[in-house]
Coordinates of N, CA and C in Angstrom, one line a residue:
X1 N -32.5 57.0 5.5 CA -31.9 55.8 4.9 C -32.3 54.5 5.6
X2 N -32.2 54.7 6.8 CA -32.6 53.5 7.6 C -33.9 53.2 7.6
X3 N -34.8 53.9 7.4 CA -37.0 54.0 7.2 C -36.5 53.0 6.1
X4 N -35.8 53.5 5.0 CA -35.9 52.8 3.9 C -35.6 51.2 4.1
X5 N -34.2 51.2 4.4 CA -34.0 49.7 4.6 C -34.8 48.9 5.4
X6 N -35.0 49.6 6.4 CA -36.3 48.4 7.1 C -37.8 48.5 6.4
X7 N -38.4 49.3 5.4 CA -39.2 49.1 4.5 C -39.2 48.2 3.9
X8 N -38.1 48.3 3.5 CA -37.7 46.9 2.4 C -37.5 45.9 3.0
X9 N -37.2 45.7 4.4 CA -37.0 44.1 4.8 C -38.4 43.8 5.3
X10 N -39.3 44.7 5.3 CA -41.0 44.6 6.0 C -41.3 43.8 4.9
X11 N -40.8 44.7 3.7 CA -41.6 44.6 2.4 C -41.3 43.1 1.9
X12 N -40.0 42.7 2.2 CA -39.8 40.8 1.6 C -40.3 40.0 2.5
X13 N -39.9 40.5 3.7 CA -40.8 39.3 4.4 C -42.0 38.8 4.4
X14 N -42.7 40.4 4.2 CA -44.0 40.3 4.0 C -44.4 39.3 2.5
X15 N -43.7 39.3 1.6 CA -43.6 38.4 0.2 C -43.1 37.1 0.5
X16 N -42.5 36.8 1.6 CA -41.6 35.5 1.6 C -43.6 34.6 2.1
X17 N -43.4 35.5 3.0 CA -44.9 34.4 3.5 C -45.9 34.3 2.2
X18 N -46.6 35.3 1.5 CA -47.3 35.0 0.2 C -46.8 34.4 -0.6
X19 N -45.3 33.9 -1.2 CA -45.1 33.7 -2.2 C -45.2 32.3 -2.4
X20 N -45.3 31.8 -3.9 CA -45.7 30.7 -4.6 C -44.6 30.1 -4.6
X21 N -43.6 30.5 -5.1 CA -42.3 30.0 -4.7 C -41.4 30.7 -4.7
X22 N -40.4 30.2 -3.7 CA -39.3 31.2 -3.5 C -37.3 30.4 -3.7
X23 N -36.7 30.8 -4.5 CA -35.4 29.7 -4.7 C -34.6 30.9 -3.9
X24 N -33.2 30.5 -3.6 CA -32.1 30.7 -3.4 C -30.7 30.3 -3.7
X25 N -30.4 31.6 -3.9 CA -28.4 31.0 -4.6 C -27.8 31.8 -4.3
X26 N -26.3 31.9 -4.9 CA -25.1 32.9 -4.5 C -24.8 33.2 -5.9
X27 N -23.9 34.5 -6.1 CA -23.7 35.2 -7.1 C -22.8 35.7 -7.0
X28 N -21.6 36.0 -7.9 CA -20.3 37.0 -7.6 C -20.1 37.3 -9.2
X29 N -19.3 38.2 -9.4 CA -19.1 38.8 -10.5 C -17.9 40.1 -10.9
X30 N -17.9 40.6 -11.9 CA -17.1 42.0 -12.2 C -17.9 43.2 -11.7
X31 N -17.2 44.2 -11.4 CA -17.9 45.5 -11.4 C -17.0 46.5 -12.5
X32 N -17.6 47.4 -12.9 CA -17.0 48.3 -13.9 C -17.6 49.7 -13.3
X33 N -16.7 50.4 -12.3 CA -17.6 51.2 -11.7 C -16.9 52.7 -11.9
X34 N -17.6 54.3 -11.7 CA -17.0 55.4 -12.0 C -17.9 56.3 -10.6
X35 N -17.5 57.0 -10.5 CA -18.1 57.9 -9.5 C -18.1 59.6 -10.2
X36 N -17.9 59.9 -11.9 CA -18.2 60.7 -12.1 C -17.0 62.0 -12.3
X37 N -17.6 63.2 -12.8 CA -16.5 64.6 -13.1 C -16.5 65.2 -11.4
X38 N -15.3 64.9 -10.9 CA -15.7 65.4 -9.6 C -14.0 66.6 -9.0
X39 N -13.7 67.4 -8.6 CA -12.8 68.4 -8.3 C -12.0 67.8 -6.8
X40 N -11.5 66.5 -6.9 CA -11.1 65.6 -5.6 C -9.7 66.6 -4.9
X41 N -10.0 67.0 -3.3 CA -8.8 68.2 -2.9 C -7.4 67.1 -3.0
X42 N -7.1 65.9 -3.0 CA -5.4 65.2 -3.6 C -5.4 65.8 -4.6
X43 N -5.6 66.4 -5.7 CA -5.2 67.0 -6.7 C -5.3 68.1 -7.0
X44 N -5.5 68.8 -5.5 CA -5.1 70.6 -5.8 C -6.6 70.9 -6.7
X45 N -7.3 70.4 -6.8 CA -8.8 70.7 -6.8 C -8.7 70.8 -9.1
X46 N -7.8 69.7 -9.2 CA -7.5 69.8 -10.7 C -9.2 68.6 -10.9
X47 N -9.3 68.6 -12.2 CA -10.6 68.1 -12.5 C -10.4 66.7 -12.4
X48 N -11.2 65.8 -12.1 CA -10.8 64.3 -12.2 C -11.9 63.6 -12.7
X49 N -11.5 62.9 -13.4 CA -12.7 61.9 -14.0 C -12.6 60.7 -13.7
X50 N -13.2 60.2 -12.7 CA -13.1 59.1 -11.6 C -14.2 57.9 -12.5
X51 N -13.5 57.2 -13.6 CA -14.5 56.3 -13.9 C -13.3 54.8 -14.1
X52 N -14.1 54.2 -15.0 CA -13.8 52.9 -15.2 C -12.6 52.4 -14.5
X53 N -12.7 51.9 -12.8 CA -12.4 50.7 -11.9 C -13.1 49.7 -12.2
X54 N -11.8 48.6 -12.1 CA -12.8 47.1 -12.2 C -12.7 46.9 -10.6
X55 N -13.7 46.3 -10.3 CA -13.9 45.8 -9.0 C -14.6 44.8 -8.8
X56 N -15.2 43.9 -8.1 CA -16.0 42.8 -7.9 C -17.4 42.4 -6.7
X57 N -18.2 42.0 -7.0 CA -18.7 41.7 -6.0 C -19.4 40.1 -5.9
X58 N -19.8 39.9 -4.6 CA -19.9 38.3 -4.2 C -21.5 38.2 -3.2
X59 N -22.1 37.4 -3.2 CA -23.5 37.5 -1.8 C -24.6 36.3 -2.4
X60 N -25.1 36.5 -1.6 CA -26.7 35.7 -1.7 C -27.7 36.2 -2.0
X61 N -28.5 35.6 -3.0 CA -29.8 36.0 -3.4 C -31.2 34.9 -3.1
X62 N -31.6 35.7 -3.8 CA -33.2 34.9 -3.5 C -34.7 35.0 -4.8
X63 N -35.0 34.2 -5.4 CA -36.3 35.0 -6.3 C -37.2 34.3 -5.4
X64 N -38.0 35.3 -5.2 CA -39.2 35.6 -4.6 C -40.9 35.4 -6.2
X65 N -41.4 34.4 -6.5 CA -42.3 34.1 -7.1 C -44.1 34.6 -6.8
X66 N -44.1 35.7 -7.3 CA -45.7 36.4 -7.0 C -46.4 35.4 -7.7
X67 N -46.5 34.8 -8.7 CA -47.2 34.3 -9.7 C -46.2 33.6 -10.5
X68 N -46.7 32.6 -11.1 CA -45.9 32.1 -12.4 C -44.7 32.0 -13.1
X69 N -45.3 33.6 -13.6 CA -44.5 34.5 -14.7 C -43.3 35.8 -13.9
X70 N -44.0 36.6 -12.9 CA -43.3 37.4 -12.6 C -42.9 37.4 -11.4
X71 N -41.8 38.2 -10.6 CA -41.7 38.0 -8.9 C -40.2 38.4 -8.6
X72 N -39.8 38.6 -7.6 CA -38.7 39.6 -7.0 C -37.7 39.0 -6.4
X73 N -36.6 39.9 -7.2 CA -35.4 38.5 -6.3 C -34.6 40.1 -5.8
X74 N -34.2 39.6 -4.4 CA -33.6 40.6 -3.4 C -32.2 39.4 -3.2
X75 N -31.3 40.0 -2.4 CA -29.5 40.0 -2.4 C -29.0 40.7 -1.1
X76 N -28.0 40.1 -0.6 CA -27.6 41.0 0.0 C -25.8 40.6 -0.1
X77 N -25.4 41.5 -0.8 CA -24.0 41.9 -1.6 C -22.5 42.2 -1.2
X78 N -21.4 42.2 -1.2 CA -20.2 42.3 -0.6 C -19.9 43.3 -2.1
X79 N -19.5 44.8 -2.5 CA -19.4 45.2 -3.7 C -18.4 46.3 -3.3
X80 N -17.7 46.1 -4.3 CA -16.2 47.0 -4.6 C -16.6 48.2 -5.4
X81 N -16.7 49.5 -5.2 CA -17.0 50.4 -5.9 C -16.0 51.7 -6.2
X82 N -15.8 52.7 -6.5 CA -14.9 53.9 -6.5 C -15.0 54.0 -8.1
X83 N -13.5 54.8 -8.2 CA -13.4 55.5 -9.9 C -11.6 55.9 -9.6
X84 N -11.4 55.8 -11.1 CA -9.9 56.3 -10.8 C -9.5 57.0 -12.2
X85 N -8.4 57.8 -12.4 CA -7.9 59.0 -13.0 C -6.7 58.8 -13.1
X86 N -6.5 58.7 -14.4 CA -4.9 59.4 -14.6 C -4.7 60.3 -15.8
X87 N -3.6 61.3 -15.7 CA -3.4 62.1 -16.7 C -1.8 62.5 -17.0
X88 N -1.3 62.3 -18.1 CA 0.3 62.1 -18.6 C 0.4 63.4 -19.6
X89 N 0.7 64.4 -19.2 CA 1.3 65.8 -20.4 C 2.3 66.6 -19.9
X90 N 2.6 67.7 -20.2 CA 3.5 68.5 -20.1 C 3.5 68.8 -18.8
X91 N 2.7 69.2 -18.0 CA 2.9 69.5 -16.6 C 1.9 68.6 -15.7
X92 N 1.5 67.5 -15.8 CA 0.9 67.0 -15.1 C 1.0 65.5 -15.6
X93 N 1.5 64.4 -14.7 CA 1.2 63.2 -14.7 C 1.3 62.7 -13.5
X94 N -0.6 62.2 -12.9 CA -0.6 61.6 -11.7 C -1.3 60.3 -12.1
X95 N -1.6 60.1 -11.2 CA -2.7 58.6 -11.0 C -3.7 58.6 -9.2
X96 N -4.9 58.8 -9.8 CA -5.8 58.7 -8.6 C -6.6 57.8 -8.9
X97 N -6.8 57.0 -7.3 CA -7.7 55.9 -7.5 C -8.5 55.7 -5.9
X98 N -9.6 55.9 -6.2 CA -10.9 55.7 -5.3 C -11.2 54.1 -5.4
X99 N -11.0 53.5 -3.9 CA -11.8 52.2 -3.6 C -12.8 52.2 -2.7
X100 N -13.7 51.4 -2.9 CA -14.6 52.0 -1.7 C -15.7 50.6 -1.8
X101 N -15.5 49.8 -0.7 CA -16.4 48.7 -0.2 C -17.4 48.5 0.3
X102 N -18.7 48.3 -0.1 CA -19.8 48.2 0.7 C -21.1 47.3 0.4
X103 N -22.0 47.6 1.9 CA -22.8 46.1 1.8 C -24.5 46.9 1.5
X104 N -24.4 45.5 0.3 CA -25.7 46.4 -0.8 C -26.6 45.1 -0.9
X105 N -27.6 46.1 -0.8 CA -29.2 45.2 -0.5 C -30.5 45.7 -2.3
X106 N -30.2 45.1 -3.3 CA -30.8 45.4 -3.9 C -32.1 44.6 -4.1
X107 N -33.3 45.2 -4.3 CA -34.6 44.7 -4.8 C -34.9 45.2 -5.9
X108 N -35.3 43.7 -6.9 CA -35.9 44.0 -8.6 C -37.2 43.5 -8.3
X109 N -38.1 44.1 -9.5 CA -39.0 42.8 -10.0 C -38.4 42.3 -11.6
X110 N -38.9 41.3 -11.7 CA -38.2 40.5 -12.9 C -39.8 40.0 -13.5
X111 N -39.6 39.2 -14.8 CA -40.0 38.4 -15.3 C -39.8 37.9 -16.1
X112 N -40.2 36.6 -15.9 CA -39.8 35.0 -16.2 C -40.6 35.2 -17.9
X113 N -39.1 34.8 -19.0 CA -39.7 34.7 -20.3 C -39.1 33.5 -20.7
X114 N -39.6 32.2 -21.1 CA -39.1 30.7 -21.2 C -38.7 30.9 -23.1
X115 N -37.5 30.6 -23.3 CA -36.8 30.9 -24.6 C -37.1 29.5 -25.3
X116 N -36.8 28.8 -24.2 CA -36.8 26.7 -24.5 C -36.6 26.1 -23.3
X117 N -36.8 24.6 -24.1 CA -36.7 23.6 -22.2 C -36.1 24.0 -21.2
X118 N -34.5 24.2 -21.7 CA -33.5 24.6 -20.3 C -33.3 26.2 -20.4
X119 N -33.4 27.2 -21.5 CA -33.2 28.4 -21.4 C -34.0 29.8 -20.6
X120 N -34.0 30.3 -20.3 CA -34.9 31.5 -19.5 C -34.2 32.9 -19.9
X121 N -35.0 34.0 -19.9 CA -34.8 35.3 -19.8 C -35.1 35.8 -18.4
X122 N -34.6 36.7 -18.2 CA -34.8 37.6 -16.8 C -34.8 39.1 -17.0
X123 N -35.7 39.5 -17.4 CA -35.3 40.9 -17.5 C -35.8 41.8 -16.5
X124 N -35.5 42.9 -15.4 CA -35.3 43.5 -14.4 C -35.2 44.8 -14.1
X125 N -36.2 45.5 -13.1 CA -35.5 46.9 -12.9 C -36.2 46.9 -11.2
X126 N -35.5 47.7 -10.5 CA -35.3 48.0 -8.8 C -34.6 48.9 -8.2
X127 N -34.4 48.9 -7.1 CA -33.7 49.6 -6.5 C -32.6 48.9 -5.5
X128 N -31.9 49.6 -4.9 CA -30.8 49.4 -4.1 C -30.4 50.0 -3.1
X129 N -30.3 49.7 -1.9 CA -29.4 50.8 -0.4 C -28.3 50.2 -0.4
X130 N -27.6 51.1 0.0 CA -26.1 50.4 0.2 C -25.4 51.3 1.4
X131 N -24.3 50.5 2.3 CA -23.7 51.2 3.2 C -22.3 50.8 3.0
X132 N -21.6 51.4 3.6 CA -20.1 51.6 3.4 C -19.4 51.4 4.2
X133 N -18.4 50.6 4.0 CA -17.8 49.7 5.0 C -16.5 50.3 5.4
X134 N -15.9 50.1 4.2 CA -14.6 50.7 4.4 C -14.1 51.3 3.1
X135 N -12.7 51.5 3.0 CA -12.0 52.4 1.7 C -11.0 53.0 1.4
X136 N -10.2 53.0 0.7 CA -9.2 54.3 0.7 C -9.1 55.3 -0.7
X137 N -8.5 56.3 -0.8 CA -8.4 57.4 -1.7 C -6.3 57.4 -2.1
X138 N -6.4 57.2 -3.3 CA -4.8 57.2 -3.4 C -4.2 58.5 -4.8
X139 N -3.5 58.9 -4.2 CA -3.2 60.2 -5.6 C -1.4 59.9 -5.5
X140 N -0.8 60.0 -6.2 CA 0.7 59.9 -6.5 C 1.0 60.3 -8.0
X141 N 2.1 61.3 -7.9 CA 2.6 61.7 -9.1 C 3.2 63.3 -9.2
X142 N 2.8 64.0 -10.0 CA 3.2 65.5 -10.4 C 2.2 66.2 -10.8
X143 N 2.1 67.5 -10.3 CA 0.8 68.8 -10.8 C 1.8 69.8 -10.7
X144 N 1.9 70.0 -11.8 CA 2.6 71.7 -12.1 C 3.8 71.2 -11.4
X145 N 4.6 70.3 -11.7 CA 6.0 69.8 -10.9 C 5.9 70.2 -9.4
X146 N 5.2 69.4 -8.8 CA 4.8 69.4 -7.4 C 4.3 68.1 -7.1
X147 N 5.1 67.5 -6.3 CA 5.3 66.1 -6.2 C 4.1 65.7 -5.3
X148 N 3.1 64.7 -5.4 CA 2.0 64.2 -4.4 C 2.0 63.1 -4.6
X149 N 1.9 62.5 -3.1 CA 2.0 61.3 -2.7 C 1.1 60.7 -1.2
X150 N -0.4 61.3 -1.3 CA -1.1 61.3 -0.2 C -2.7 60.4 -0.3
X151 N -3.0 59.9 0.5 CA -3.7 58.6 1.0 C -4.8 59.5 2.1
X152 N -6.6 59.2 2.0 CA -7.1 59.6 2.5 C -8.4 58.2 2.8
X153 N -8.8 58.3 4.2 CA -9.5 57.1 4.2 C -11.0 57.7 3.0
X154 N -11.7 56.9 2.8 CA -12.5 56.8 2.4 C -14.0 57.4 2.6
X155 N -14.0 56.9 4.1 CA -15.7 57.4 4.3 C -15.0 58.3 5.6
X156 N -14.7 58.2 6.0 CA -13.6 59.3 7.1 C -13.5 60.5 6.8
X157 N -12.7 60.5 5.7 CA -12.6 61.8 4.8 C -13.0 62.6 4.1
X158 N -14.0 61.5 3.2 CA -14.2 62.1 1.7 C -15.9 62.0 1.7
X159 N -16.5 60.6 2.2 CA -17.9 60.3 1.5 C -19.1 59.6 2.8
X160 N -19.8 59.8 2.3 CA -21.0 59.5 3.4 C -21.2 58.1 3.2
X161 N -21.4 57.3 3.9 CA -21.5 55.8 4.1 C -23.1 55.5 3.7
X162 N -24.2 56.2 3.5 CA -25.5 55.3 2.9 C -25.5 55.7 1.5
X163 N -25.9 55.1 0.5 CA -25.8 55.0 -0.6 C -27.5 54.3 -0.9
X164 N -28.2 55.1 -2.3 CA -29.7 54.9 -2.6 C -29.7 54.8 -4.4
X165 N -30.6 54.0 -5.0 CA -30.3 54.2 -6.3 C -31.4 53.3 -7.0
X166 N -30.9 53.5 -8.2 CA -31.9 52.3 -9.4 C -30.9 51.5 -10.1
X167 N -32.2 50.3 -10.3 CA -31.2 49.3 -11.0 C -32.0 48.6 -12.4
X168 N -31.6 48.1 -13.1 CA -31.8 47.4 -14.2 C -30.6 46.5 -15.0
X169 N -31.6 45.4 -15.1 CA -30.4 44.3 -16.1 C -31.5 43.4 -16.5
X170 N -30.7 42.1 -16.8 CA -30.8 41.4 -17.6 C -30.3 40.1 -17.4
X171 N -31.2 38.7 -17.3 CA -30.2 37.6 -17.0 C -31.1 36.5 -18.0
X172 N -29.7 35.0 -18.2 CA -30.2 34.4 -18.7 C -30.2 33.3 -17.8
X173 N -31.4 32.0 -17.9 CA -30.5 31.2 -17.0 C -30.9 30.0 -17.7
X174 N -30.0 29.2 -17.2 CA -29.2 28.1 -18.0 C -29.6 26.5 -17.1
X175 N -30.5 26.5 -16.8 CA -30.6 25.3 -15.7 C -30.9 26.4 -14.8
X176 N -29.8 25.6 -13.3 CA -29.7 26.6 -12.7 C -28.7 27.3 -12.3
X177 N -27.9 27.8 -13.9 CA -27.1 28.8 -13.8 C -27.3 29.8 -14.4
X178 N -27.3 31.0 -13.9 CA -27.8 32.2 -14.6 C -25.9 33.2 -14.4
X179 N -26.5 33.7 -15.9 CA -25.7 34.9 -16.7 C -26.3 36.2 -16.4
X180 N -25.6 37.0 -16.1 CA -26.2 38.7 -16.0 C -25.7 40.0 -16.2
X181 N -26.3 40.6 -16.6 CA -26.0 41.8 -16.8 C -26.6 42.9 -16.2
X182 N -25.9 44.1 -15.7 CA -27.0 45.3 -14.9 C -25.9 46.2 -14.4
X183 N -27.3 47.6 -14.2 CA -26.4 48.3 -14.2 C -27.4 48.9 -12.9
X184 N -25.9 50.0 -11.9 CA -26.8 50.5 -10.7 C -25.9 52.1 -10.4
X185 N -27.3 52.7 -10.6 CA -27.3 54.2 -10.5 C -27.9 54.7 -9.4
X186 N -26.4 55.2 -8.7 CA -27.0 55.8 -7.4 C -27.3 57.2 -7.4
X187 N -28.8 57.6 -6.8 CA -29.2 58.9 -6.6 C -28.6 60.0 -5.6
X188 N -28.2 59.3 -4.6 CA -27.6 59.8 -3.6 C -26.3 60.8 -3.6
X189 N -25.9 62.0 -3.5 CA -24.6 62.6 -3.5 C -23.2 61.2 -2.5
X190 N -22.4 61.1 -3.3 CA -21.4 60.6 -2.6 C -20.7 61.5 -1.5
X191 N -19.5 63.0 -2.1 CA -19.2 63.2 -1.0 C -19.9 64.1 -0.3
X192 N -19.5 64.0 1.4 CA -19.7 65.1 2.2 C -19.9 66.4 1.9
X193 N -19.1 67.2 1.5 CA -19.4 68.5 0.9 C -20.0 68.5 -0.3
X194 N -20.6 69.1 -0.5 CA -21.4 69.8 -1.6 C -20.7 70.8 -2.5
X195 N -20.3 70.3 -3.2 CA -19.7 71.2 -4.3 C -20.4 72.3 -5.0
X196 N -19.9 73.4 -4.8 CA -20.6 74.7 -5.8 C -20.5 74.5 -6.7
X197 N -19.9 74.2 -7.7 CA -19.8 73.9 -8.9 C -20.5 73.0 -10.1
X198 N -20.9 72.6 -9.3 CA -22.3 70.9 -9.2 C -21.7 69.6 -10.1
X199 N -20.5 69.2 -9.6 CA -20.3 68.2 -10.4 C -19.5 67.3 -8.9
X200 N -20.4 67.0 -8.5 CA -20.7 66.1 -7.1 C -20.1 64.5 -7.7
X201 N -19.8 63.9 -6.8 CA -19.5 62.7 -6.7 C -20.8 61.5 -6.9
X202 N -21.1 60.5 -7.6 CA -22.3 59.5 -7.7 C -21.7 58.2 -8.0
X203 N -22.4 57.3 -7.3 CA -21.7 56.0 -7.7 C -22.6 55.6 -9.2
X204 N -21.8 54.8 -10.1 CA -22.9 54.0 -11.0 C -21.8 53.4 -11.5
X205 N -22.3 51.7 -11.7 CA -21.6 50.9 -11.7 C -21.9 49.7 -13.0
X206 N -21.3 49.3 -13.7 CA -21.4 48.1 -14.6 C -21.6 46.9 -14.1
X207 N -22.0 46.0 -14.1 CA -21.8 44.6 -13.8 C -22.2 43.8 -14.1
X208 N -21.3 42.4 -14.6 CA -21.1 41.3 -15.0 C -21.2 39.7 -13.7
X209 N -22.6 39.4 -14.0 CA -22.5 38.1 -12.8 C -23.0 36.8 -13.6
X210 N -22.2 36.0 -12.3 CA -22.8 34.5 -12.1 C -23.0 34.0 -11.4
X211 N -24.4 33.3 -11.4 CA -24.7 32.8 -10.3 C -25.6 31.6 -10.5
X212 N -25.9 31.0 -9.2 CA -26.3 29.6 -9.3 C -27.2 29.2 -7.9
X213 N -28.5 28.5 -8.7 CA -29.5 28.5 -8.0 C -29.6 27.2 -7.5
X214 N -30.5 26.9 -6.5 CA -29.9 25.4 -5.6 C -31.4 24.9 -5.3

């Protein structure tokens, strides 16, 4: 994981010196994130479907210009990620919720499609490393009338701190404010153990940004 990141910071720098031009801005936004069908031990190993958390993220980017028309804009991100679960019936009603914070370095290539004078398209696909800052794990409620009420750190306990993946979206920009859309699918197993059963923990995440170029 580490080869990789310093690839990638070989690989922009090495673009920052050839490039034609290069802008800078900040970006923050929603996250809509899930980590998947996963067997989490706070719930007595009951099935959990750890999706749709809103969360947010905030950072600085950069488009990097090969040419003209197309060229690569890299970030480096402050993003809120996890998944959370609840379930209300006859013998079970809890609520579990995964947070999990970390600092994410994604690279796209893009290309520039001019709509009109002030309008632009951005459409996009890359990759992303990410590492893991901090987190917690929260379960409270009832399983089979058995009362739980227990808290586990995050990467401590449950998950491995480097995170690897693909990305794709979509932006519009407006001057220089741009609209976005994208989504980021991590390859990487989240937790620590390895589940026999193969329905492993993955980050993949929705997101809604804005941001503004200077």
């Amino acid at each position: 994981m580490k080869k990789i990141v310093l690839t990638l910071a070989l690989l922009v720098g090495g673009l920052y010196v050839q490039a034609q031009q290069v802008r800078f801005g900040i970006k923050g936004g929603a996250n809509l994130s899930s980590l998947g069908e996963y067997k989490h031990a706070l719930l007595a190993s009951e099935d959990a479907q750890l999706e749709y958390k809103l969360g947010f993220h905030a950072g600085v980017f950069s488009q990097i210009y090969i040419n003209q028309k197309w060229g690569l804009e890299t970030a480096i991100y402050f993003t809120q990620l996890g998944g959370r679960d609840q379930d209300r019936n006859f013998d079970e009603d809890y609520k579990l919720k995964a947070t999990a914070n970390y600092l994410q370095l994604p690279l796209s290539v893009f290309r520039e499609i001019q709509l009109s004078d002030r309008m632009k398209l951005f459409p996009s696909i890359g990759i992303y490393a990410g590492y893991g800052l901090s987190g917690t794990i929260k379960a409270t409620g009832q399983i089979q009338n058995i009362d739980i009420a227990q808290q586990q750190d995050y990467f401590d306990d449950f998950a491995r701190r480097f995170d690897f993946g693909g990305t794709a979206g979509v932006q519009v920009g407006l001057g220089n404010v741009l609209l976005g859309a994208g989504y980021y699918q991590g390859v990487l197993r989240v937790n620590k153990q390895k589940t026999n059963w193969d329905d492993n923990a993955y980050n993949s995440n929705f997101k809604l940004t804005v941001g503004y170029l200077f």
